[in-house]
Each structure stands twice: as C-alpha cells, then as structure tokens.
Amino acid sequence: MPVTMRDVALQAGVSIKTVSRVVNHQPEISDATRQRVLAVIDALGYRPNFLARALVTQRTQIIGLVVVTLDNPYFTDIARGVQAAGREHAYLTFLATSDEDPHEEQHILESLVAYGADGIIVYATSFSDGYLAQFAEHFRPLVVIHGLVEHPNISHVRADFEGGARLAVDYLISRRHRAIGMLANVESPPARRWRERGYAASLRAHGLTVQPDCIERDLAKIDGGYAATRRLLTRHPELTAIFAYNDMMAIGALKACRELGRRVPEDCAIVGFDDTDLATIVIPNLTTVRVDKRELGRQAFLRLLEKLHHPDVTYPPLVLPPELVIRESA
Amino acid sequence: MPVTMRDVALQAGVSIKTVSRVVNHQPEISDATRQRVLAVIDALGYRPNFLARALVTQRTQIIGLVVVTLDNPYFTDIARGVQAAGREHAYLTFLATSDEDPHEEQHILESLVAYGADGIIVYATSFSDGYLAQFAEHFRPLVVIHGLVEHPNISHVRADFEGGARLAVDYLISRRHRAIGMLANVESPPARRWRERGYAASLRAHGLTVQPDCIERDLAKIDGGYAATRRLLTRHPELTAIFAYNDMMAIGALKACRELGRRVPEDCAIVGFDDTDLATIVIPNLTTVRVDKRELGRQAFLRLLEKLHHPDVTYPPLVLPPELVIRESA
DNA sequence: TAAAGTAATGACAGCGTTGACGGGAAGTAG
DNA sequence: CTACTTCCCGTCAACGCTGTCATTACTTTA
C-alpha cells in the first residue's frame, strides 16, 4: 500500500539511489532528473520511511522526554521548553509520562532505546535514581533534570532549589516571621531534600532554631498540601508562615487556612515554589519562587544536543538560579 | 556498539532465527536452547531493535496523540486516558503538542506516519479540519476527537458539548437568571460552535431572546476570559450570569468580576465547562459542566484499536454525555 | 591527442529483524 | 520396515532505505 522509493524510481525511470539523492537534497544530481523525480514523488504521494532510514543511518532524530506526571503545570512547561528547542534543531520530542509508576517509567525508557531514540531527557523521580545509573551504562546520551547520579553518559541540569528555598525563607524572616513551618514532599529521599536544606539554612543563618516537627510531609499535590497544613497547624498553632514544597502544596495550604479560619497572609503567610500558572489564579495570588521551567527544558535539550555531537566531553551540571516573586500570599 | 541478534546467535551457537524465536516467545523451541539463549541475552545485555522489527512486521505498536496544548489540564487528562488504555494493550503513546501552530501540527502528523505509527489520535483544532480530510486519504486508522470531517478512515469520539451547554444554561435559568451572557472561543469556526448552539437553544426553549452581542469572543484562556468578561460586562451591565466556553475562560471571568466589584455568584453567576482540576482551586469553586476526559481518551484509543483490527468496519461517532457539577460560582 | 579530471548516475551490500519454507531426527502407526 | 507426524532448528529473502564504489559521458589541460 505505501509508496516506496522503488515505486518512484520505476515510474521516473531512474535508480532508487537517485530518488534517495533527491529526497535527501544531495547536490550531485542534474536539475532535469531532480524535477522529474520530484514530479513523480508528488504524483504518487511518496513519503519517506523514517524507520528504514533510521535503520541504516542509526539516527532517528527523535528524543525522548520522560516526566512523572502532567498534572503539575511545572512539568508541562518544561516539556514545552524541550519541544521548542528540539523543533529548532529538527528533533522530534517524544513525551511520555510514567504517571508516577516506576515500573512504567522503566518500560518507557526501554521502549525509547528500542525505538532508537537518539537521546533521552529524564526528569528524575525518587524511584529512578538507582535504575538510571544502570541504565546509563547501556545507553547513550542521557540528560537528567534534577538528578543525582554521576555517570559519564549523564548530563545534569537543575534549578537551585536550595537557594530558592533560602530566598523564600529569608523573605519570610524579613517580614518578621519567626515561627515558620514547611510543607515537604514525602517521596523525597534525604538526598533530594534541597528545599529542606535551604529552609533550615535560612533559619539557622538568622539565629532561629530548626524544629524537625515543623516540617510536615505529604504528597506534593493539592490534597497533600491541604492535609499536611491541617496537621501542621493543629500541632503548631503558633506558626505564622508556611513555606511549601511547590505551588500545588501551597494551594492546598491556602484551602486549609481558609477552612481553619486563618487569613492569608495576615494570620498565616504562604510561599509556594515553581511559580506555575496556578500561582496567579488562586486568591490570594501566591508569593512563590520562580523557576524558569521553559529554560530548564531548553537547556536540557541543548545539553543533550551537545552530548550528541561530542559524546566524550563532559560538562559540569548546569544550575539555573531561581527568583522570588512576591505577590499576595506572603 | 549495540548488541544484535547475530551476536547472541554466535555466542549461543544457534541461528539468528532461533534467537528471534526466543525473543518473541514462540513455542516451537526446546527448553534447553531457550535457556541457553536467554542466558546469553542476559549476559550480553541484548535489546531487540524495534525499528528493524517494525520494518519487517509493518507494525510499531506506537500510536500518536496530537493535541493543541498542554496548558489546559483538559488535554492532559485526555492524554492520560489514552496512555492508560494504550498501555493495557501494549501500545506506546507518543504525545506531541503543536503549541497552537497549525504548521507544526502538520509536521507532527507527517512525522508520525513517517515513523510508522500504527494509528493516530488527533484532538481537532479549527485549523486542522481541511488538512485532516486530505491526510486521512493517505493514512490508516485515525481517530479524531471533536472532529467534523467525515471519512471512512476516520473514527469520531466526542462529548456532547451542545447538550452540556444546555445543561448549564438551563440551570442558570432555573436559578432565575434572565440576562445570561456567554464567553466563546474566537477561534471556533461556525461549525464547531456547539456550546453556542446549546446556549441559544436553552434560551429559546425558555422563551428568552438570544442577543448575539451577549456572546463575547476571545482566546479560550484565562486572559481571554478576563478580557472578554470586562468587555461583556461594560457593554451589558445588566447581565447576572455568564456561561463560559471552558474553565480557563471562567477563571478569567472570575478575576474580571472581582476587579469590577461584582460578587460571584450573587452579582454575577459563572458556569464553566470541562470540570478540570482548576475548577476546585479557585474561589469560589466553579460550577461547571463535567466532561469525562479520561474516558474520552480511553474511548478514543479503543476506537483506534477497533479500527486497527477491523479496518473496514465503520462505527458511528461515540458521544459522551456531560454532566452539570454544581459548586459555588452559580 | 592523450592524460586527467569532473559531473551524473547506477549496482550492490547491508542496517537488524521476521516470515516462509525446508529438512533432519525422533516418535507413532500400520 | 515403511510411511506419516511432530518437534526443533536452519536457510533465505525481504522490509525500505543509504553508503560506498564503479561506471559512463563529458570537459579540461599540457
């Protein structure tokens, strides 16, 4: 059914190779035959078969992007950054989500290599660290966003979460808050608790003591933020401010405060993280730490491209600086 | 670098075909050789090359899903539905966004067929209608969500937008609203104005006149909803209710009302559409028309699967019934 | 005028896999 | 003991394309 080069070649009275040359814009061909072949291609509706091409060239011009979930606009923004950058360099981005299922994540990675993706960008989840190390062993260019695994095949890109957290907490302290709680992600293993380290560092830097039970953990979603805030505020009613793991949790906190009759920011200031689009649709608008998500995605792609062209060169991790965005919630 | 079947075959002392049989779980093989081959596969870290396989079998087990944007959670939910259903049937879903660029959308479709996607699911945009018709001509199974083009290669899945709109407006009328405005999508060509038809039908059914300039158009985003509402409410201060094209526009309307000093729902009731996750994070929570987005995605995939197995059978469009969700904004 | 390009095309092999078919060994039946 | 199965495995071609090299037909240069 599908039209192949052979069909075109037969019809145009040239060799398959000549058709190939036309399709690939190779110069060593006369204008006359080029036109003739082009005409036949058009008439027959020929489309090159990338699979076959990829099989021989060993390059697919496809890169894979694996993220945990698309629920959080944070990830869709990153995806957009990657896709846009990829597009500019004639790469097609294959976006796949594991839906928080580590098993599925593995499956996706395997499929990606089986289909010959030229490179892969992974947003690291707590689950994948161990697996990634071993995966990098048998796979080519890999860029990990917010990853921890050191490996020559892996390039790293991240935002300075710790610095961002300091920004947030410093600000709260500058606004005379002394009892500041934190909403953390239960799923973060110790090594990934950058925000918590920033939170603690800021408190200490201002002579405040860090109380571990002022950090409440839950899923990094709206519901998790809601539940965590209720628990935190019942245990520590004296808190006047909360620093949240991300905007999702901050929004949950907002909801909890409303239910508990605490005005935001008067009775309880709230600072989020990521500066997703959600930050400006809730009331009060979220004061939050902005991460340039598109840039993160873009840089991830560029790093990948770099690795694609120069497989042996190793770059230091790229770290993007976050920025505090002051709005209404704190 | 990559390990091929040939390598495994050599190492195991069997033919390539035998390795192939093991990899594909074919029965006609003795347990002894199977174990031996398996051992070598493991030792060498062999991974089958899907590209090569696809080239000969003419099936990739990949389906493409093309949506306009991932900004609106509406689309990510649909994507999840498709991916989940695909997973169950051993299909990998390739999600691609055109970012509202019709040219890019075309490019994506072409790439998808070039890479041999077994089928494609497209969420129709106003731009693609004409192109899709012609595309369907030279491409196999295609499922279009909310599409209009009739073609034997195309299956249709949609939600009953018109019915949903009637639900919303009927409800507003039952709450004694008589002056009801609507926020519409500028980009919808007449044929796709299901919601507007539902809106008009409901008004008429209740003996109310439809005033065309009570329908204000803008981009179907938060900002668009905001701007449209400001225009609408200055032109028609008498309106006591607004039916919005989707939740995004409804959220924009919420913001506009707040700025204009109109309380929601007391001074101006607002009904959204889609029931995305955003509906419950804004204040007041959005009364909206629920569309089962995951189910929409799931059904789209199932339709595709059906077409894959029985290319000639044609099914009538599948239409999902929406449902009114009453919350706080109306 | 012969030697040496140069430009345009074709022949051929191979990318890694599978489908179709073939054949030998072992088992079963007559 | 022959004939017919069944089981296991191998050979070969092909999927649609590109890289390499050979070939032909002209030019150009000394």
XYZ file of C-alpha atoms (C1' of nucleotides) in Angstrom:
720
model
C 0.000 0.000 0.000
C 2.544 2.638 0.963
C 4.563 4.098 -1.865
C 8.245 3.313 -1.703
C 11.317 4.663 -3.376
C 11.255 1.688 -5.688
C 7.879 2.771 -6.994
C 9.106 6.263 -7.599
C 12.280 5.023 -9.232
C 10.409 2.730 -11.600
C 7.968 5.407 -12.542
C 10.627 8.032 -13.108
C 12.928 5.673 -14.928
C 15.857 6.224 -12.600
C 17.593 4.191 -9.927
C 16.433 4.005 -6.358
C 19.619 5.681 -5.324
C 18.809 8.663 -7.470
C 15.470 9.034 -5.790
C 17.241 8.847 -2.480
C 19.505 11.646 -3.561
C 16.595 13.837 -4.477
C 14.789 13.152 -1.248
C 17.870 13.976 0.771
C 18.668 17.128 -1.145
C 22.020 15.893 -2.260
C 23.681 18.191 -4.765
C 25.216 15.747 -7.216
C 22.204 15.479 -9.408
C 21.096 17.257 -12.548
C 18.237 19.634 -12.386
C 16.378 17.776 -15.078
C 16.227 14.448 -13.245
C 15.534 16.173 -9.963
C 12.450 17.787 -11.418
C 11.336 14.568 -12.973
C 11.720 12.637 -9.740
C 10.058 15.387 -7.751
C 7.113 15.265 -10.089
C 6.714 11.530 -9.647
C 7.070 11.818 -5.888
C 4.305 14.327 -5.914
C 2.098 12.345 -8.234
C 2.467 9.142 -6.252
C 2.317 10.822 -2.879
C 5.532 9.237 -1.764
C 6.579 9.662 1.889
C 9.992 8.582 3.060
C 10.047 5.820 5.611
C 11.972 7.126 8.596
C 12.171 3.688 10.117
C 14.091 2.310 7.210
C 16.269 5.360 7.070
C 16.939 5.203 10.781
C 17.846 1.565 10.497
C 20.722 2.364 8.199
C 21.792 5.769 9.451
C 21.416 4.767 13.075
C 19.837 8.083 13.865
C 16.169 8.763 14.341
C 16.089 12.498 15.083
C 13.837 11.590 17.958
C 14.499 12.376 21.554
C 12.514 11.057 24.449
C 11.320 13.129 27.350
C 10.132 11.263 30.385
C 8.350 13.020 33.199
C 6.425 11.732 36.175
C 3.147 13.462 35.578
C 1.484 16.090 33.502
C -0.814 17.089 36.326
C 1.526 19.721 37.556
C 1.913 22.555 35.050
C 5.510 22.674 36.155
C 6.201 19.643 34.017
C 4.229 20.720 31.024
C 6.217 23.930 30.942
C 9.449 22.003 30.987
C 8.131 19.820 28.218
C 7.344 22.866 26.180
C 10.850 24.141 26.619
C 12.293 20.873 25.432
C 9.953 20.555 22.496
C 10.518 24.086 21.304
C 14.280 23.717 21.445
C 14.106 20.339 19.783
C 11.990 21.662 16.996
C 14.593 24.301 16.199
C 17.135 21.587 15.679
C 14.896 19.273 13.703
C 14.344 16.869 16.538
C 11.000 15.426 17.370
C 10.270 15.125 21.052
C 8.533 12.048 22.254
C 6.846 12.936 25.510
C 5.951 10.091 27.790
C 4.639 10.063 31.327
C 5.070 7.324 33.808
C 2.118 8.501 35.885
C 4.233 8.003 38.960
C 4.658 4.348 38.267
C 8.347 3.454 38.473
C 7.745 0.218 36.651
C 6.142 2.060 33.798
C 8.992 4.525 33.790
C 11.413 1.700 33.189
C 9.245 0.338 30.467
C 9.196 3.699 28.745
C 12.943 4.029 28.886
C 13.389 0.586 27.427
C 10.973 1.331 24.630
C 12.731 4.556 23.887
C 16.047 2.832 23.363
C 14.406 0.022 21.452
C 12.948 2.555 19.071
C 16.310 4.122 18.699
C 15.750 7.492 20.306
C 18.898 9.493 19.747
C 18.871 10.723 23.290
C 16.703 10.861 26.349
C 15.841 13.529 28.860
C 14.522 12.315 32.162
C 13.057 14.307 34.964
C 14.347 12.365 37.908
C 11.964 10.890 40.379
C 12.979 9.428 43.658
C 12.414 5.996 42.225
C 14.630 6.181 39.264
C 17.982 7.092 40.764
C 19.213 3.566 41.163
C 17.846 2.433 37.884
C 19.225 5.374 35.961
C 22.756 4.593 36.946
C 22.488 1.157 35.464
C 20.540 2.420 32.509
C 23.176 4.981 31.629
C 25.571 2.106 31.360
C 23.983 0.734 28.257
C 22.532 3.858 26.794
C 23.923 6.805 25.003
C 23.238 10.438 25.760
C 21.089 10.951 28.752
C 20.231 14.236 30.365
C 18.738 14.133 33.792
C 16.906 17.089 35.230
C 17.334 17.272 38.958
C 19.187 14.035 39.053
C 21.824 12.837 41.428
C 23.557 10.020 39.651
C 27.058 10.693 38.469
C 27.917 8.970 35.228
C 29.909 9.967 32.169
C 26.898 9.313 29.962
C 24.694 11.590 32.018
C 24.483 15.352 31.799
C 22.773 17.280 34.520
C 20.515 20.276 34.503
C 18.764 21.660 37.513
C 17.420 24.687 39.269
C 18.974 25.728 42.543
C 16.221 24.510 44.806
C 18.231 25.072 47.937
C 18.968 28.662 47.007
C 15.343 29.164 46.089
C 14.216 27.903 49.440
C 16.598 30.287 51.176
C 15.192 33.136 49.158
C 11.703 32.242 50.304
C 12.502 31.776 53.956
C 14.805 34.787 54.096
C 11.929 36.817 52.814
C 9.528 35.461 55.392
C 12.014 36.249 58.115
C 12.476 39.749 56.771
C 8.749 40.147 57.158
C 9.138 39.466 60.879
C 8.001 35.864 60.811
C 9.732 33.754 63.413
C 7.642 30.613 63.526
C 7.851 29.220 60.030
C 6.670 25.774 59.080
C 7.394 23.824 55.965
C 5.433 21.507 53.713
C 7.664 18.847 52.230
C 7.319 16.026 49.772
C 7.079 12.629 51.479
C 8.522 10.959 48.479
C 11.789 12.841 48.533
C 14.608 10.714 49.840
C 17.109 12.582 52.029
C 19.491 13.310 49.184
C 16.859 15.245 47.293
C 15.724 17.455 50.145
C 17.262 20.565 48.714
C 14.412 22.802 49.750
C 14.505 21.487 53.264
C 18.179 22.202 53.470
C 17.606 25.716 52.213
C 14.819 26.203 54.715
C 16.988 25.028 57.593
C 19.977 27.011 56.405
C 17.987 30.193 56.267
C 16.560 29.706 59.728
C 19.955 28.984 61.188
C 21.529 31.931 59.390
C 19.063 34.135 61.217
C 19.634 32.558 64.581
C 16.397 30.633 64.622
C 16.253 27.004 65.647
C 15.097 24.357 63.259
C 12.360 22.185 64.679
C 12.075 18.989 62.695
C 8.409 18.610 63.506
C 7.701 21.930 61.876
C 8.314 20.127 58.639
C 5.264 18.213 57.605
C 5.428 15.721 54.764
C 2.813 14.571 52.331
C 2.305 14.011 48.628
C 3.357 17.036 46.621
C -0.144 17.722 45.391
C -3.008 19.937 46.359
C -4.597 17.344 48.594
C -1.285 16.546 50.199
C -0.656 20.202 50.916
C -4.100 20.537 52.361
C -3.773 17.585 54.692
C -0.241 18.458 55.730
C -1.220 22.003 56.555
C -4.092 20.893 58.732
C -1.819 18.584 60.647
C 0.914 21.169 60.913
C -1.340 23.943 62.087
C -3.072 21.848 64.718
C 0.218 20.693 66.105
C 1.830 24.121 65.877
C -0.857 26.790 66.065
C 1.845 29.329 66.740
C 3.143 29.201 63.164
C 2.652 32.433 61.259
C 4.128 31.342 57.966
C 4.442 28.272 55.792
C 6.935 27.540 53.072
C 5.571 24.959 50.679
C 7.399 22.416 48.559
C 5.624 23.580 45.426
C 2.679 25.615 44.246
C 0.404 22.615 44.366
C 1.010 22.105 48.068
C 0.780 25.847 48.641
C -2.650 25.840 47.077
C -3.653 23.022 49.385
C -2.347 25.105 52.272
C -4.445 28.021 51.123
C -7.508 25.865 51.242
C -6.652 24.526 54.682
C -6.102 28.025 56.047
C -9.419 29.134 54.717
C -11.151 26.247 56.434
C -9.289 26.852 59.658
C -10.293 30.486 59.597
C -6.790 31.757 59.129
C -6.469 34.720 56.836
C -3.641 34.627 54.323
C -1.270 36.382 54.592
C -2.317 38.179 57.819
C -2.648 35.138 60.056
C -0.550 32.776 58.034
C 1.740 33.730 55.198
C 2.310 31.167 52.499
C 5.113 30.887 49.979
C 4.994 28.402 47.152
C 7.604 27.105 44.755
C 7.902 26.868 40.945
C 5.707 29.809 40.000
C 3.375 27.793 37.855
C 0.393 29.351 36.155
C -1.665 28.243 39.093
C 0.004 30.812 41.309
C -1.967 33.675 39.833
C -5.347 32.080 39.614
C -5.806 31.421 43.305
C -6.750 34.053 45.824
C -4.642 35.421 47.263
C -2.134 35.145 44.437
C 0.773 33.074 45.506
C 4.077 34.538 46.519
C 6.390 31.920 45.175
C 9.851 31.061 43.981
C 10.083 31.235 40.245
C 11.918 28.560 38.349
C 12.388 29.208 34.672
C 10.836 25.978 33.559
C 10.980 26.520 29.852
C 14.605 27.467 30.121
C 15.209 24.347 32.144
C 13.721 22.314 29.338
C 15.607 24.246 26.715
C 18.916 23.800 28.452
C 18.231 20.133 28.942
C 17.786 19.774 25.230
C 20.873 21.806 24.418
C 22.902 19.682 26.760
C 21.618 16.628 25.013
C 22.487 18.051 21.643
C 25.963 18.802 22.895
C 26.384 15.221 24.024
C 25.064 14.014 20.711
C 27.755 15.891 18.860
C 30.554 15.442 21.349
C 29.866 12.246 23.254
C 33.067 12.310 25.272
C 33.110 15.874 26.508
C 31.673 16.190 29.970
C 30.138 19.352 31.256
C 29.520 20.371 34.824
C 25.886 20.384 35.872
C 24.013 23.411 34.698
C 22.275 25.197 37.551
C 19.575 27.766 36.987
C 19.053 30.436 39.638
C 15.521 30.802 40.970
C 13.952 34.080 41.809
C 11.443 35.200 44.416
C 8.155 36.507 43.117
C 6.290 38.488 45.701
C 2.559 38.557 45.270
C -0.179 38.439 47.839
C 0.119 35.318 49.937
C 3.184 36.475 51.871
C 28.197 -0.959 19.965
C 24.663 -2.229 20.325
C 24.273 -5.962 20.713
C 22.366 -7.629 17.897
C 20.725 -10.975 17.427
C 23.712 -12.049 15.405
C 25.937 -11.561 18.439
C 23.625 -13.574 20.608
C 23.315 -16.294 17.996
C 27.059 -16.613 17.592
C 27.636 -16.734 21.302
C 24.903 -19.262 21.924
C 25.805 -21.384 18.939
C 22.381 -21.200 17.340
C 20.913 -19.484 14.334
C 19.655 -15.935 14.355
C 16.207 -17.233 13.700
C 16.322 -19.273 16.857
C 17.194 -16.227 18.876
C 14.307 -14.447 17.233
C 12.023 -17.245 18.309
C 13.147 -16.979 21.877
C 12.752 -13.221 21.926
C 9.259 -13.469 20.514
C 8.182 -16.241 22.837
C 7.432 -18.606 20.041
C 6.638 -22.115 21.221
C 8.491 -24.270 18.699
C 11.704 -24.367 20.623
C 13.163 -26.716 23.192
C 13.502 -25.633 26.748
C 17.204 -26.339 26.712
C 18.064 -23.985 23.849
C 15.660 -21.397 25.155
C 17.500 -21.299 28.454
C 20.830 -21.165 26.748
C 19.800 -18.288 24.524
C 18.175 -16.480 27.391
C 21.385 -16.751 29.343
C 23.407 -15.257 26.518
C 20.865 -12.490 26.018
C 21.198 -11.652 29.639
C 24.951 -11.831 29.655
C 25.339 -9.657 26.594
C 22.565 -7.278 27.567
C 20.833 -7.705 24.261
C 17.872 -5.422 23.483
C 15.714 -6.059 20.464
C 15.723 -3.333 17.851
C 12.122 -2.284 17.385
C 12.996 -0.329 14.300
C 14.201 -3.364 12.465
C 11.287 -5.377 13.697
C 8.841 -2.710 12.689
C 10.385 -2.531 9.263
C 9.534 -6.121 8.549
C 6.328 -6.551 10.518
C 4.961 -3.192 9.427
C 3.697 -2.552 12.914
C 5.302 -0.377 15.533
C 2.934 -0.695 18.474
C 3.116 3.056 18.684
C 0.198 5.387 18.454
C 0.437 9.115 18.168
C -1.640 11.555 20.118
C -1.673 15.113 18.898
C -3.168 17.879 20.968
C -3.021 21.627 20.652
C -1.594 22.482 24.017
C -0.805 21.029 27.375
C -1.593 24.276 29.131
C -5.158 23.329 29.714
C -5.453 20.383 32.104
C -8.350 19.290 29.968
C -5.902 17.986 27.423
C -3.534 16.369 29.842
C -6.429 14.415 31.269
C -7.383 13.193 27.856
C -3.794 12.251 27.232
C -3.769 10.253 30.409
C -6.847 8.385 29.335
C -5.276 7.496 26.029
C -1.975 6.493 27.527
C -3.522 4.331 30.193
C -5.705 2.497 27.705
C -2.807 2.124 25.314
C -0.616 0.694 27.993
C -3.148 -2.024 28.698
C -2.945 -3.116 25.107
C 0.815 -2.899 24.813
C 0.785 0.288 22.824
C 3.120 3.135 23.493
C 1.582 6.553 23.192
C 3.597 9.266 21.567
C 2.259 12.548 22.808
C 3.007 15.592 20.729
C 1.776 19.132 21.010
C 1.563 21.601 18.224
C 1.513 24.549 20.605
C -1.298 26.006 18.570
C 0.809 26.159 15.469
C -1.082 24.567 12.575
C 2.080 24.248 10.577
C 3.733 22.360 13.364
C 0.659 20.190 13.691
C 1.047 19.120 10.102
C 4.689 18.441 10.613
C 3.914 16.242 13.575
C 1.367 14.243 11.659
C 3.783 13.702 8.812
C 6.489 12.598 11.194
C 4.118 10.229 12.882
C 3.322 8.440 9.658
C 6.951 8.526 8.583
C 7.886 6.765 11.794
C 5.199 4.235 11.158
C 2.794 4.961 13.965
C 0.119 2.291 13.818
C -2.585 4.841 14.362
C -3.111 8.424 15.316
C -5.485 10.218 17.619
C -5.951 13.893 16.970
C -7.751 16.426 19.030
C -9.216 18.565 16.321
C -8.416 22.209 16.199
C -10.148 24.662 13.977
C -7.128 24.691 11.736
C -6.847 21.063 11.019
C -10.247 20.240 9.587
C -9.347 20.776 5.975
C -5.989 19.183 6.300
C -7.294 16.155 8.140
C -9.614 15.215 5.330
C -6.741 15.056 2.924
C -4.498 13.427 5.473
C -6.968 10.647 6.122
C -6.735 9.857 2.461
C -3.223 8.561 2.698
C -3.161 7.395 6.258
C -4.553 4.460 8.035
C -6.534 4.499 11.267
C -7.236 7.948 12.518
C -9.416 8.855 15.441
C -10.448 12.441 15.763
C -11.754 13.828 19.000
C -14.282 16.531 18.388
C -13.718 16.423 14.691
C -16.073 17.220 11.894
C -14.574 15.556 8.872
C -16.393 12.543 7.551
C -14.114 9.940 6.082
C -14.066 6.136 6.144
C -10.604 6.180 7.679
C -11.679 8.438 10.493
C -13.460 7.415 13.666
C -15.028 10.025 15.848
C -15.263 10.465 19.568
C -16.683 13.483 21.282
C -18.518 14.820 24.249
C -21.918 16.330 23.739
C -20.898 19.957 24.049
C -24.241 21.243 22.900
C -26.086 19.179 25.472
C -23.613 20.266 28.106
C -24.201 23.897 27.297
C -27.946 23.406 27.580
C -27.440 21.808 30.964
C -25.508 24.839 32.114
C -27.876 27.462 30.772
C -30.973 25.549 31.837
C -29.571 25.562 35.306
C -28.875 29.283 35.264
C -32.398 29.936 34.083
C -33.796 27.712 36.796
C -31.947 29.946 39.226
C -33.959 32.856 37.941
C -31.306 34.348 35.742
C -32.744 36.013 32.683
C -29.839 38.055 31.355
C -27.183 35.491 30.590
C -24.039 36.241 28.640
C -21.628 33.847 27.085
C -17.885 33.709 26.676
C -16.947 31.984 23.446
C -13.779 30.912 21.711
C -12.796 33.265 18.897
C -11.027 30.507 17.141
C -14.070 28.300 16.743
C -15.402 28.374 13.222
C -19.190 28.304 12.964
C -19.388 24.556 12.551
C -17.741 23.957 15.909
C -19.892 26.299 17.939
C -21.687 23.533 19.751
C -21.752 25.327 23.052
C -23.135 28.445 21.461
C -25.892 26.440 19.874
C -26.684 24.842 23.200
C -26.712 28.234 24.856
C -29.079 29.654 22.254
C -31.277 26.582 22.271
C -31.711 26.741 26.004
C -32.567 30.424 25.968
C -35.091 29.928 23.233
C -36.611 26.909 24.905
C -37.344 29.134 27.863
C -38.813 31.928 25.806
C -35.810 34.186 26.123
C -34.350 36.020 23.163
C -30.836 35.395 22.048
C -28.823 38.572 21.685
C -25.768 37.954 19.550
C -23.795 40.681 21.268
C -24.234 38.930 24.567
C -21.758 36.437 23.216
C -18.258 37.747 23.598
C -15.362 36.014 21.889
C -11.733 35.764 22.815
C -8.981 33.222 23.171
C -10.083 30.269 25.257
C -7.609 31.006 28.014
C -7.620 32.757 31.322
C -6.575 36.085 29.864
C -9.072 35.769 27.073
C -11.847 35.073 29.546
C -10.771 38.015 31.612
C -10.732 40.451 28.726
C -13.953 39.159 27.229
C -15.753 39.453 30.536
C -14.653 43.028 31.014
C -15.924 43.923 27.592
C -19.131 42.000 28.037
C -19.929 43.454 31.410
C -19.265 47.031 30.380
C -21.442 46.648 27.354
C -24.146 44.734 29.203
C -24.073 45.656 32.866
C -27.491 44.080 33.238
C -26.135 40.556 32.885
C -26.465 38.474 36.022
C -24.866 35.316 34.737
C -22.132 34.183 32.399
C -21.678 30.853 30.736
C -18.056 30.313 29.768
C -16.570 28.280 26.972
C -14.308 26.427 29.351
C -12.925 26.554 32.859
C -9.996 28.657 31.759
C -12.234 31.424 30.493
C -14.446 31.056 33.551
C -11.438 31.664 35.746
C -10.649 34.767 33.761
C -14.235 35.839 34.274
C -13.868 35.312 37.994
C -10.922 37.629 38.017
C -12.718 40.256 35.985
C -15.734 40.160 38.276
C -13.529 40.592 41.273
C -11.934 43.649 39.735
C -15.255 45.067 38.695
C -16.578 44.646 42.192
C -19.116 42.038 41.250
C -19.591 39.280 43.750
C -19.793 35.763 42.385
C -22.339 34.242 42.377
C -24.533 36.933 43.990
C -23.997 39.690 41.435
C -22.828 37.545 38.598
C -23.101 33.791 38.420
C -20.479 31.958 36.401
C -20.597 28.495 34.897
C -17.519 26.919 33.364
C -17.017 23.918 31.137
C -14.860 20.762 31.302
C -14.555 20.454 35.068
C -10.797 20.494 35.091
C -8.838 20.354 38.297
C -8.677 24.105 38.214
C -12.385 24.328 38.997
C -11.859 23.487 42.640
C -8.821 25.554 43.353
C -10.333 28.918 42.580
C -12.646 30.787 44.878
C -15.499 30.442 44.558
C -15.233 26.887 43.292
C -16.502 26.697 39.781
C -19.905 25.365 38.901
C -19.121 23.682 35.647
C -20.078 21.083 33.107
C -18.147 17.911 33.615
C -16.706 16.079 30.680
C -15.210 12.714 31.438
C -11.856 13.495 29.893
C -10.091 10.300 30.749
C -12.954 8.320 29.366
C -12.841 10.411 26.235
C -9.202 9.483 25.845
C -9.867 5.870 26.651
C -12.641 5.587 24.135
C -10.553 7.293 21.509
C -7.922 4.650 21.987
C -10.426 1.821 21.945
C -11.886 3.126 18.743
C -8.446 3.209 17.268
C -7.780 -0.336 18.366
C -11.014 -1.396 16.786
C -10.024 0.193 13.504
C -6.639 -1.448 13.747
C -8.225 -4.861 13.954
C -11.122 -4.264 11.620
C -10.115 -1.552 9.191
C -13.276 -1.709 7.115
C -15.927 -1.644 9.810
C -17.238 1.843 10.412
C -18.738 2.890 13.675
C -20.984 5.822 14.357
C -19.373 8.620 16.349
C -19.174 7.928 20.032
C -20.734 10.695 22.074
C -20.143 11.038 25.787
C -22.811 12.766 27.868
C -21.635 15.657 30.023
C -22.937 16.352 33.467
C -23.526 19.514 35.453
C -21.470 19.912 38.593
C -22.917 22.495 40.910
C -20.420 24.149 43.186
C -20.177 27.721 44.322
C -19.912 30.043 41.365
C -23.508 29.626 40.241
C 45.780 13.957 -28.630
C 46.355 11.591 -24.638
C 46.017 12.061 -19.713
C 43.365 13.577 -16.215
C 39.714 15.411 -14.194
C 34.507 16.233 -13.152
C 29.599 15.564 -13.079
C 25.703 12.482 -13.049
C 24.069 8.040 -12.314
C 23.815 3.036 -11.199
C 24.993 -1.584 -8.819
C 25.434 -3.684 -4.680
C 25.642 -4.679 0.029
C 23.911 -4.148 4.379
C 21.198 -1.945 8.629
C 18.600 -5.873 12.418
C 14.823 -8.253 12.234
C 10.965 -11.645 10.793
C 8.053 -14.792 7.552
C 8.000 -18.610 4.553
C 9.761 -22.662 3.817
C 12.741 -26.682 4.125
C 14.802 -30.596 6.333
C 16.587 -33.860 9.674
C 15.709 -36.509 13.936
C 12.659 -38.784 16.743
C 8.285 -40.767 17.594
C 3.984 -43.254 16.125
C 1.239 -46.185 13.395
C 0.253 -49.756 10.065
C 10.276 -51.922 7.972
C 7.936 -48.171 5.655
C 5.102 -44.083 5.947
C 3.427 -40.371 8.236
C 3.689 -36.938 12.033
C 5.635 -33.911 15.141
C 9.235 -31.232 17.006
C 13.182 -28.338 16.561
C 16.004 -25.675 14.076
C 18.258 -23.584 9.964
C 18.364 -21.053 5.247
C 16.998 -17.444 2.590
C 14.803 -13.435 1.115
C 12.835 -9.313 2.211
C 11.318 -4.858 4.805
C 12.810 0.458 2.651
C 16.435 2.896 2.795
C 21.597 4.800 2.477
C 26.945 4.385 1.961
C 30.481 3.024 -0.972
C 32.292 2.357 -5.078
C 32.071 1.648 -10.021
C 30.732 3.431 -14.428
C 29.641 6.402 -18.144
C 29.985 10.611 -20.639
C 31.830 14.847 -20.978
C 35.366 18.561 -20.194
C 39.672 20.423 -19.400
C 44.720 20.707 -19.631
C 49.510 20.028 -21.193
